[in-house]
mmCIF file of C-alpha atoms and ligand atoms in Angstrom:
data_model
loop_
_atom_site.group_PDB
_atom_site.id
_atom_site.type_symbol
_atom_site.label_atom_id
_atom_site.label_comp_id
_atom_site.label_asym_id
_atom_site.label_seq_id
_atom_site.Cartn_x
_atom_site.Cartn_y
_atom_site.Cartn_z
ATOM 1 C CA MET I 34 52.223 -4.798 -6.843
ATOM 2 C CA LYS I 35 54.125 -2.527 -4.451
ATOM 3 C CA ALA I 36 54.959 -3.692 -0.917
ATOM 4 C CA VAL I 37 57.158 -2.638 2.018
ATOM 5 C CA VAL I 38 59.719 -5.436 2.300
ATOM 6 C CA LYS I 39 62.421 -6.127 4.906
ATOM 7 C CA LYS I 40 65.239 -7.613 2.841
ATOM 8 C CA LYS I 41 68.212 -8.401 5.096
ATOM 9 C CA ARG I 42 69.006 -9.565 8.614
ATOM 10 C CA GLU I 43 70.542 -6.185 9.509
ATOM 11 C CA TYR I 44 69.448 -2.726 10.695
ATOM 12 C CA GLY I 45 67.373 -1.068 7.958
ATOM 13 C CA TYR I 46 67.159 -2.747 4.546
ATOM 14 C CA VAL I 47 63.465 -1.951 4.279
ATOM 15 C CA GLU I 48 62.281 -0.928 0.787
ATOM 16 C CA VAL I 49 59.135 -0.185 -1.164
ATOM 17 C CA THR I 50 59.519 -2.746 -3.907
ATOM 18 C CA GLU I 51 57.616 -4.826 -6.508
ATOM 19 C CA VAL I 52 56.391 -8.281 -5.417
ATOM 20 C CA PRO I 53 53.952 -10.764 -7.009
ATOM 21 C CA GLU I 54 50.268 -10.115 -6.256
ATOM 22 C CA PRO I 55 48.598 -12.692 -3.950
ATOM 23 C CA LYS I 56 45.995 -15.008 -5.523
ATOM 24 C CA ILE I 57 43.034 -16.768 -3.947
ATOM 25 C CA GLU I 58 44.106 -20.363 -3.257
ATOM 26 C CA ASN I 59 41.886 -21.560 -0.436
ATOM 27 C CA SER I 60 38.123 -21.422 -0.539
ATOM 28 C CA ASN I 61 38.044 -19.229 2.609
ATOM 29 C CA ASP I 62 40.486 -16.644 1.226
ATOM 30 C CA VAL I 63 39.511 -13.025 0.754
ATOM 31 C CA LEU I 64 41.545 -10.734 -1.509
ATOM 32 C CA ILE I 65 41.640 -7.143 -0.283
ATOM 33 C CA GLU I 66 42.811 -3.885 -1.831
ATOM 34 C CA VAL I 67 44.632 -2.198 1.065
ATOM 35 C CA LYS I 68 43.673 1.446 1.736
ATOM 36 C CA SER I 69 45.514 2.092 5.029
ATOM 37 C CA ALA I 70 48.398 0.252 6.717
ATOM 38 C CA ALA I 71 49.725 1.501 10.052
ATOM 39 C CA ILE I 72 53.287 1.174 11.335
ATOM 40 C CA CYS I 73 53.527 -0.463 14.763
ATOM 41 C CA GLY I 74 56.340 -0.756 17.321
ATOM 42 C CA SER I 75 57.023 -4.312 16.201
ATOM 43 C CA ASP I 76 57.496 -3.113 12.577
ATOM 44 C CA LEU I 77 60.078 -0.644 13.914
ATOM 45 C CA HIS I 78 61.787 -3.445 15.858
ATOM 46 C CA ALA I 79 61.841 -5.500 12.656
ATOM 47 C CA TYR I 80 63.352 -2.498 10.844
ATOM 48 C CA GLU I 81 66.022 -2.255 13.547
ATOM 49 C CA TYR I 82 66.375 -6.061 13.587
ATOM 50 C CA LEU I 83 66.563 -6.166 17.395
ATOM 51 C CA PRO I 84 68.017 -9.240 19.159
ATOM 52 C CA SER I 85 64.600 -10.790 19.948
ATOM 53 C CA TYR I 86 63.621 -10.700 16.242
ATOM 54 C CA GLU I 87 66.002 -13.365 14.865
ATOM 55 C CA PHE I 88 63.044 -15.702 14.319
ATOM 56 C CA MET I 89 61.670 -13.399 11.600
ATOM 57 C CA LYS I 90 61.134 -14.686 8.078
ATOM 58 C CA ILE I 91 63.382 -12.696 5.693
ATOM 59 C CA PRO I 92 62.598 -11.339 3.137
ATOM 60 C CA ILE I 93 59.147 -10.464 4.409
ATOM 61 C CA ILE I 94 56.357 -7.961 3.703
ATOM 62 C CA LEU I 95 56.001 -5.980 6.969
ATOM 63 C CA GLY I 96 52.856 -4.854 8.790
ATOM 64 C CA HIS I 97 49.836 -6.238 10.645
ATOM 65 C CA GLU I 98 47.500 -3.231 11.012
ATOM 66 C CA PHE I 99 45.364 -2.532 7.952
ATOM 67 C CA SER I 100 42.021 -1.807 6.361
ATOM 68 C CA GLY I 101 40.764 -1.962 2.798
ATOM 69 C CA ILE I 102 38.126 -3.021 0.281
ATOM 70 C CA VAL I 103 37.264 -6.631 -0.612
ATOM 71 C CA LYS I 104 38.081 -7.335 -4.284
ATOM 72 C CA GLN I 105 37.469 -11.066 -4.602
ATOM 73 C CA VAL I 106 36.358 -13.956 -2.375
ATOM 74 C CA GLY I 107 36.969 -17.740 -2.356
ATOM 75 C CA LYS I 108 34.031 -20.049 -3.015
ATOM 76 C CA ASN I 109 33.277 -20.866 0.651
ATOM 77 C CA VAL I 110 33.441 -17.291 1.969
ATOM 78 C CA LYS I 111 30.114 -16.579 3.658
ATOM 79 C CA ASN I 112 30.330 -13.219 5.393
ATOM 80 C CA PHE I 113 32.087 -10.938 2.892
ATOM 81 C CA LYS I 114 31.580 -9.874 -0.713
ATOM 82 C CA PRO I 115 33.464 -7.653 -3.166
ATOM 83 C CA GLY I 116 33.052 -3.988 -2.232
ATOM 84 C CA ASP I 117 32.882 -4.588 1.557
ATOM 85 C CA TYR I 118 35.036 -2.316 3.738
ATOM 86 C CA VAL I 119 37.080 -4.463 6.129
ATOM 87 C CA MET I 120 39.970 -4.501 8.586
ATOM 88 C CA GLY I 121 41.913 -7.555 9.711
ATOM 89 C CA GLU I 122 43.399 -9.123 12.815
ATOM 90 C CA SER I 123 47.152 -9.077 13.417
ATOM 91 C CA ASN I 124 47.626 -12.701 14.433
ATOM 92 C CA LYS I 125 46.797 -15.875 12.589
ATOM 93 C CA TYR I 126 45.367 -18.158 15.267
ATOM 94 C CA CYS I 127 44.676 -21.835 14.614
ATOM 95 C CA GLY I 128 41.041 -21.957 15.741
ATOM 96 C CA GLU I 129 41.555 -25.523 17.017
ATOM 97 C CA CYS I 130 43.725 -25.460 20.153
ATOM 98 C CA GLU I 131 42.110 -25.452 23.598
ATOM 99 C CA ASN I 132 42.430 -21.672 23.993
ATOM 100 C CA CYS I 133 40.988 -20.909 20.547
ATOM 101 C CA ARG I 134 38.058 -23.187 21.346
ATOM 102 C CA ILE I 135 37.153 -21.072 24.375
ATOM 103 C CA GLY I 136 37.555 -17.774 22.494
ATOM 104 C CA LYS I 137 41.005 -16.917 23.863
ATOM 105 C CA THR I 138 42.450 -16.670 20.357
ATOM 106 C CA ASN I 139 44.946 -14.064 21.634
ATOM 107 C CA ILE I 140 46.812 -16.840 23.442
ATOM 108 C CA CYS I 141 46.474 -19.489 20.725
ATOM 109 C CA TYR I 142 49.155 -22.158 21.026
ATOM 110 C CA ASN I 143 49.915 -21.890 17.293
ATOM 111 C CA SER I 144 49.655 -18.140 16.803
ATOM 112 C CA GLN I 145 51.596 -16.540 13.938
ATOM 113 C CA MET I 146 52.060 -12.806 13.677
ATOM 114 C CA ARG I 147 51.625 -11.215 10.271
ATOM 115 C CA GLY I 148 54.607 -9.217 9.055
ATOM 116 C CA ILE I 149 56.984 -11.178 11.307
ATOM 117 C CA VAL I 150 56.607 -14.894 10.575
ATOM 118 C CA THR I 151 54.186 -14.686 7.665
ATOM 119 C CA ASP I 152 53.907 -11.987 4.977
ATOM 120 C CA GLY I 153 52.247 -8.822 6.279
ATOM 121 C CA VAL I 154 49.860 -6.161 5.071
ATOM 122 C CA MET I 155 51.991 -3.213 3.889
ATOM 123 C CA ALA I 156 51.170 -3.956 0.269
ATOM 124 C CA GLU I 157 48.678 -2.930 -2.385
ATOM 125 C CA MET I 158 46.827 -6.253 -2.035
ATOM 126 C CA VAL I 159 46.513 -8.780 0.800
ATOM 127 C CA LYS I 160 45.014 -12.227 0.986
ATOM 128 C CA ILE I 161 43.505 -13.269 4.298
ATOM 129 C CA ASP I 162 41.170 -15.973 5.655
ATOM 130 C CA GLU I 163 37.692 -14.544 6.268
ATOM 131 C CA LYS I 164 37.777 -15.577 9.937
ATOM 132 C CA PHE I 165 40.354 -12.835 10.617
ATOM 133 C CA LEU I 166 38.271 -10.024 9.073
ATOM 134 C CA HIS I 167 35.893 -7.475 10.579
ATOM 135 C CA LYS I 168 33.448 -5.186 8.753
ATOM 136 C CA ILE I 169 34.142 -1.471 9.169
ATOM 137 C CA PRO I 170 31.099 0.397 10.565
ATOM 138 C CA GLU I 171 29.605 2.947 8.186
ATOM 139 C CA GLY I 172 31.294 6.325 8.365
ATOM 140 C CA LEU I 173 34.529 5.138 10.028
ATOM 141 C CA SER I 174 37.643 6.106 8.021
ATOM 142 C CA PHE I 175 40.136 3.556 6.674
ATOM 143 C CA ASN I 176 42.823 5.133 8.878
ATOM 144 C CA ASP I 177 40.749 4.759 12.054
ATOM 145 C CA ALA I 178 39.823 1.205 11.059
ATOM 146 C CA ALA I 179 43.513 0.284 10.646
ATOM 147 C CA ALA I 180 44.243 1.825 14.074
ATOM 148 C CA ALA I 181 41.448 -0.297 15.576
ATOM 149 C CA GLN I 182 44.067 -3.063 15.900
ATOM 150 C CA PRO I 183 46.186 -1.341 18.598
ATOM 151 C CA CYS I 184 42.972 0.023 20.163
ATOM 152 C CA SER I 185 41.759 -3.568 20.592
ATOM 153 C CA ILE I 186 44.906 -4.279 22.650
ATOM 154 C CA SER I 187 44.138 -1.390 25.029
ATOM 155 C CA ILE I 188 40.536 -2.592 25.293
ATOM 156 C CA HIS I 189 41.609 -6.142 26.179
ATOM 157 C CA ALA I 190 43.887 -4.723 28.903
ATOM 158 C CA VAL I 191 41.555 -2.151 30.447
ATOM 159 C CA ILE I 192 38.214 -3.934 30.114
ATOM 160 C CA ASP I 193 39.133 -7.644 30.290
ATOM 161 C CA ASN I 194 42.273 -7.579 32.446
ATOM 162 C CA CYS I 195 41.751 -4.716 34.898
ATOM 163 C CA ILE I 196 38.998 -3.252 37.047
ATOM 164 C CA ILE I 197 38.584 0.519 37.023
ATOM 165 C CA THR I 198 35.872 1.862 39.319
ATOM 166 C CA PRO I 199 34.447 5.393 38.945
ATOM 167 C CA GLY I 200 36.556 7.828 40.953
ATOM 168 C CA ASP I 201 39.749 5.730 40.744
ATOM 169 C CA ASN I 202 43.065 7.468 40.196
ATOM 170 C CA VAL I 203 44.976 5.869 37.337
ATOM 171 C CA VAL I 204 48.596 6.076 36.173
ATOM 172 C CA VAL I 205 49.489 5.006 32.637
ATOM 173 C CA PHE I 206 53.174 4.419 31.836
ATOM 174 C CA GLY I 207 54.020 4.871 28.143
ATOM 175 C CA PRO I 208 52.349 7.560 25.996
ATOM 176 C CA GLY I 209 52.250 5.529 22.753
ATOM 177 C CA ILE I 210 48.952 4.649 21.110
ATOM 178 C CA ILE I 211 48.305 1.708 23.483
ATOM 179 C CA GLY I 212 48.828 3.920 26.560
ATOM 180 C CA GLN I 213 46.864 6.902 25.238
ATOM 181 C CA VAL I 214 43.889 4.765 24.235
ATOM 182 C CA ALA I 215 44.097 2.954 27.604
ATOM 183 C CA ALA I 216 43.910 6.387 29.280
ATOM 184 C CA GLN I 217 40.878 7.305 27.146
ATOM 185 C CA LEU I 218 39.188 4.057 28.221
ATOM 186 C CA ALA I 219 39.976 4.761 31.890
ATOM 187 C CA ARG I 220 38.294 8.145 31.422
ATOM 188 C CA ALA I 221 35.280 6.466 29.788
ATOM 189 C CA GLN I 222 35.022 4.202 32.836
ATOM 190 C CA GLY I 223 34.820 7.157 35.182
ATOM 191 C CA ALA I 224 38.391 7.399 36.487
ATOM 192 C CA ASP I 225 39.135 10.636 38.366
ATOM 193 C CA LYS I 226 42.780 11.678 37.945
ATOM 194 C CA ILE I 227 44.523 10.059 34.966
ATOM 195 C CA ILE I 228 48.272 10.622 34.758
ATOM 196 C CA ILE I 229 50.261 9.605 31.661
ATOM 197 C CA VAL I 230 53.973 9.066 32.309
ATOM 198 C CA GLY I 231 56.709 9.499 29.674
ATOM 199 C CA THR I 232 60.351 10.485 29.242
ATOM 200 C CA ASN I 233 62.289 13.386 27.699
ATOM 201 C CA GLU I 234 61.942 12.034 24.165
ATOM 202 C CA ASP I 235 58.157 11.849 24.637
ATOM 203 C CA GLU I 236 58.125 15.648 25.133
ATOM 204 C CA LYS I 237 58.471 15.996 21.327
ATOM 205 C CA ILE I 238 55.029 14.699 20.377
ATOM 206 C CA ARG I 239 53.504 12.157 22.755
ATOM 207 C CA LEU I 240 53.146 14.035 26.053
ATOM 208 C CA PRO I 241 51.928 17.257 24.363
ATOM 209 C CA ILE I 242 49.205 15.189 22.598
ATOM 210 C CA ALA I 243 48.235 13.644 25.957
ATOM 211 C CA ARG I 244 47.986 17.090 27.592
ATOM 212 C CA LYS I 245 45.930 18.413 24.682
ATOM 213 C CA ASP I 246 43.557 15.501 25.218
ATOM 214 C CA GLY I 247 43.075 16.677 28.818
ATOM 215 C CA PHE I 248 45.353 14.198 30.627
ATOM 216 C CA LEU I 249 47.830 15.062 33.368
ATOM 217 C CA THR I 250 51.398 14.124 32.422
ATOM 218 C CA VAL I 251 54.657 13.369 34.217
ATOM 219 C CA ASN I 252 58.098 13.346 32.610
ATOM 220 C CA ILE I 253 59.829 10.735 34.731
ATOM 221 C CA GLN I 254 63.292 12.072 33.805
ATOM 222 C CA LYS I 255 62.417 15.595 34.883
ATOM 223 C CA ASP I 256 59.864 15.229 37.672
ATOM 224 C CA ASP I 257 59.851 13.216 40.910
ATOM 225 C CA ILE I 258 56.921 10.952 40.136
ATOM 226 C CA LEU I 259 56.158 10.132 43.788
ATOM 227 C CA GLU I 260 55.931 13.809 44.679
ATOM 228 C CA LYS I 261 53.858 14.591 41.593
ATOM 229 C CA ILE I 262 51.354 11.858 42.369
ATOM 230 C CA LYS I 263 51.030 13.107 45.944
ATOM 231 C CA LYS I 264 50.485 16.639 44.703
ATOM 232 C CA ILE I 265 47.854 15.619 42.159
ATOM 233 C CA THR I 266 45.919 13.007 44.149
ATOM 234 C CA GLY I 267 46.684 13.884 47.767
ATOM 235 C CA SER I 268 47.961 10.322 48.296
ATOM 236 C CA PRO I 269 51.268 8.561 47.577
ATOM 237 C CA TRP I 270 49.355 5.723 45.913
ATOM 238 C CA VAL I 271 46.949 5.265 43.035
ATOM 239 C CA ASP I 272 44.195 2.680 42.516
ATOM 240 C CA VAL I 273 45.246 1.431 39.098
ATOM 241 C CA VAL I 274 48.480 1.335 37.082
ATOM 242 C CA LEU I 275 48.586 0.373 33.414
ATOM 243 C CA GLU I 276 52.149 -0.390 32.268
ATOM 244 C CA CYS I 277 52.366 0.248 28.510
ATOM 245 C CA SER I 278 55.990 1.429 28.202
ATOM 246 C CA GLY I 279 58.090 -1.749 28.213
ATOM 247 C CA ALA I 280 60.721 0.012 30.355
ATOM 248 C CA PRO I 281 61.862 -2.160 33.316
ATOM 249 C CA LYS I 282 62.172 0.969 35.461
ATOM 250 C CA ALA I 283 58.560 1.926 34.787
ATOM 251 C CA LEU I 284 57.351 -1.465 35.981
ATOM 252 C CA GLN I 285 59.500 -1.197 39.116
ATOM 253 C CA THR I 286 58.129 2.293 39.785
ATOM 254 C CA ALA I 287 54.607 0.954 39.241
ATOM 255 C CA THR I 288 55.078 -1.440 42.172
ATOM 256 C CA ARG I 289 55.894 1.532 44.436
ATOM 257 C CA ILE I 290 52.900 3.694 43.534
ATOM 258 C CA ILE I 291 50.135 1.079 43.484
ATOM 259 C CA LYS I 292 47.919 1.061 46.575
ATOM 260 C CA LYS I 293 47.330 -2.061 48.670
ATOM 261 C CA GLY I 294 44.717 -4.110 46.845
ATOM 262 C CA GLY I 295 45.142 -2.047 43.649
ATOM 263 C CA PHE I 296 45.243 -3.263 40.047
ATOM 264 C CA LEU I 297 48.529 -3.366 38.134
ATOM 265 C CA THR I 298 48.073 -4.516 34.536
ATOM 266 C CA ILE I 299 51.109 -5.099 32.327
ATOM 267 C CA ILE I 300 50.583 -4.657 28.583
ATOM 268 C CA SER I 301 54.182 -4.423 27.369
ATOM 269 C CA ILE I 302 56.991 -6.697 26.294
ATOM 270 C CA TYR I 303 60.417 -6.273 27.970
ATOM 271 C CA GLY I 304 63.797 -6.686 26.287
ATOM 272 C CA LYS I 305 65.250 -8.194 29.488
ATOM 273 C CA ASN I 306 64.159 -9.710 32.803
ATOM 274 C CA VAL I 307 62.837 -7.252 35.376
ATOM 275 C CA ASP I 308 63.602 -7.452 39.121
ATOM 276 C CA LEU I 309 60.349 -7.125 41.053
ATOM 277 C CA PRO I 310 59.625 -6.966 44.826
ATOM 278 C CA VAL I 311 57.333 -9.980 44.697
ATOM 279 C CA THR I 312 56.994 -10.339 48.489
ATOM 280 C CA ASN I 313 55.757 -6.727 48.745
ATOM 281 C CA LEU I 314 53.305 -7.352 45.942
ATOM 282 C CA VAL I 315 51.956 -10.362 47.840
ATOM 283 C CA ARG I 316 51.788 -8.591 51.214
ATOM 284 C CA ASN I 317 49.962 -5.683 49.569
ATOM 285 C CA GLU I 318 47.709 -8.105 47.713
ATOM 286 C CA ILE I 319 48.317 -6.317 44.402
ATOM 287 C CA ASN I 320 46.140 -7.622 41.590
ATOM 288 C CA LEU I 321 48.940 -8.187 39.108
ATOM 289 C CA ARG I 322 47.518 -8.952 35.680
ATOM 290 C CA THR I 323 49.064 -9.338 32.253
ATOM 291 C CA SER I 324 47.337 -8.663 28.954
ATOM 292 C CA TYR I 325 48.419 -9.909 25.548
ATOM 293 C CA THR I 326 47.053 -8.758 22.173
ATOM 294 C CA SER I 327 43.268 -9.042 21.803
ATOM 295 C CA THR I 328 40.340 -11.260 20.893
ATOM 296 C CA TRP I 329 37.694 -11.147 18.137
ATOM 297 C CA LYS I 330 35.361 -9.366 20.560
ATOM 298 C CA ASN I 331 37.951 -6.663 21.345
ATOM 299 C CA TYR I 332 38.291 -5.854 17.612
ATOM 300 C CA GLU I 333 34.530 -5.432 17.361
ATOM 301 C CA GLN I 334 34.580 -3.236 20.480
ATOM 302 C CA ALA I 335 37.429 -1.133 19.035
ATOM 303 C CA LEU I 336 35.525 -0.475 15.796
ATOM 304 C CA ASN I 337 32.397 0.339 17.777
ATOM 305 C CA PHE I 338 34.159 2.601 20.312
ATOM 306 C CA LEU I 339 35.939 4.484 17.482
ATOM 307 C CA SER I 340 32.688 4.938 15.616
ATOM 308 C CA CYS I 341 30.769 6.309 18.575
ATOM 309 C CA GLY I 342 33.653 8.488 19.804
ATOM 310 C CA ILE I 343 34.384 6.713 23.134
ATOM 311 C CA ILE I 344 37.977 6.589 21.883
ATOM 312 C CA ASN I 345 39.586 8.916 19.364
ATOM 313 C CA VAL I 346 42.839 8.186 17.524
ATOM 314 C CA GLY I 347 42.726 11.132 15.096
ATOM 315 C CA PRO I 348 45.195 13.319 17.053
ATOM 316 C CA LEU I 349 47.578 10.333 17.499
ATOM 317 C CA CYS I 350 47.947 9.492 13.797
ATOM 318 C CA LYS I 351 49.782 11.041 10.854
ATOM 319 C CA THR I 352 49.226 9.941 7.267
ATOM 320 C CA TYR I 353 52.060 9.255 4.786
ATOM 321 C CA LYS I 354 51.862 8.288 1.126
ATOM 322 C CA PHE I 355 52.692 4.610 0.630
ATOM 323 C CA ASP I 356 55.779 5.486 -1.460
ATOM 324 C CA ASP I 357 56.987 7.593 1.451
ATOM 325 C CA ALA I 358 57.041 4.564 3.813
ATOM 326 C CA LEU I 359 60.765 4.885 4.580
ATOM 327 C CA ASN I 360 60.327 8.422 5.878
ATOM 328 C CA ALA I 361 57.418 7.225 8.004
ATOM 329 C CA PHE I 362 59.671 4.552 9.550
ATOM 330 C CA LYS I 363 62.454 7.087 10.150
ATOM 331 C CA ASP I 364 60.104 9.666 11.692
ATOM 332 C CA ALA I 365 58.647 7.009 13.994
ATOM 333 C CA LEU I 366 62.109 5.806 15.083
ATOM 334 C CA ASN I 367 63.004 9.454 15.773
ATOM 335 C CA LYS I 368 59.806 9.858 17.821
ATOM 336 C CA ASP I 369 58.732 12.686 15.488
ATOM 337 C CA VAL I 370 55.392 10.960 14.917
ATOM 338 C CA LEU I 371 53.245 8.874 17.252
ATOM 339 C CA LYS I 372 51.325 6.623 14.843
ATOM 340 C CA PRO I 373 52.280 6.742 11.158
ATOM 341 C CA ILE I 374 49.692 5.393 8.733
ATOM 342 C CA LEU I 375 50.532 4.610 5.120
ATOM 343 C CA SER I 376 47.715 5.557 2.807
ATOM 344 C CA LEU I 377 47.151 3.853 -0.566
HETATM 345 ZN ZN1 ZN V 619 50.563 -3.421 16.170
HETATM 346 ZN ZN1 ZN V 620 44.768 -21.895 18.580
#
């Protein structure tokens, strides 16, 4: 079968190539014909082979966001049968550690990310334990179902790790899919002004998409963000900040625009340590929360919210043929596309 494989511990060296097809080995395995596989930031980092990615398995099939059709099931599989439309979770959690036992599978002590430490989903067929699968609601496309994975991350951040009250003013740093869906969720929760913050390179695709979706935007390299916020909201502070950019400077700016007693939720990973004014955060009693990946419930919510239109990823995604995967990677690295999805 064909798969997108990272072959060397260097920049690039990603190819669409032939690999052996997976076979059902364990009684809980489900074999799936992949229909859509989305490219995520971490796949791009793997492509670039960034310094924090040395722990990767190489060679490896990339990808952790997918949807498809069940082809075959192991003898103990209870909830799925051939022909079912499914999507799968990005992380293999153990199900046995103390966090898994209380449903916090996102912070499993033995978590393994697909496409980084174990073979991923950018392939014609994938084999996956049934406990990591979710049924796709009727009428939802394979592309939307694959994008439910990043949506579940925004849901975990906004609904489980933040409090947005109707009328709140919200700033979202980072106009990628996580940030844009977080902004859509803030809107669904009744936020008043929602401002999405990006940089010059986001002016290509990301900020225009945000504006088209009705959000206010700030280009932090062009505009004075403090002035802009004051102009938009009438106050130098906002009630909620969602940090989805991973830029140290964005997080530092977040600490200056959050009101006393406000919520600051961090959803990104940083390449280096960030200097923060911790004493100010304490004196202002900022509710500083972090949010990491998502739980089984958040996946179900994502599929549900996509199906009933509470969130909409259509304008964020662009489809590529599977054989055209390399161009999809290059376009994403160039910021010419927000969310590339490989279609099979
Ligand atoms: Zn992802
Ligand atoms: Zn666990």
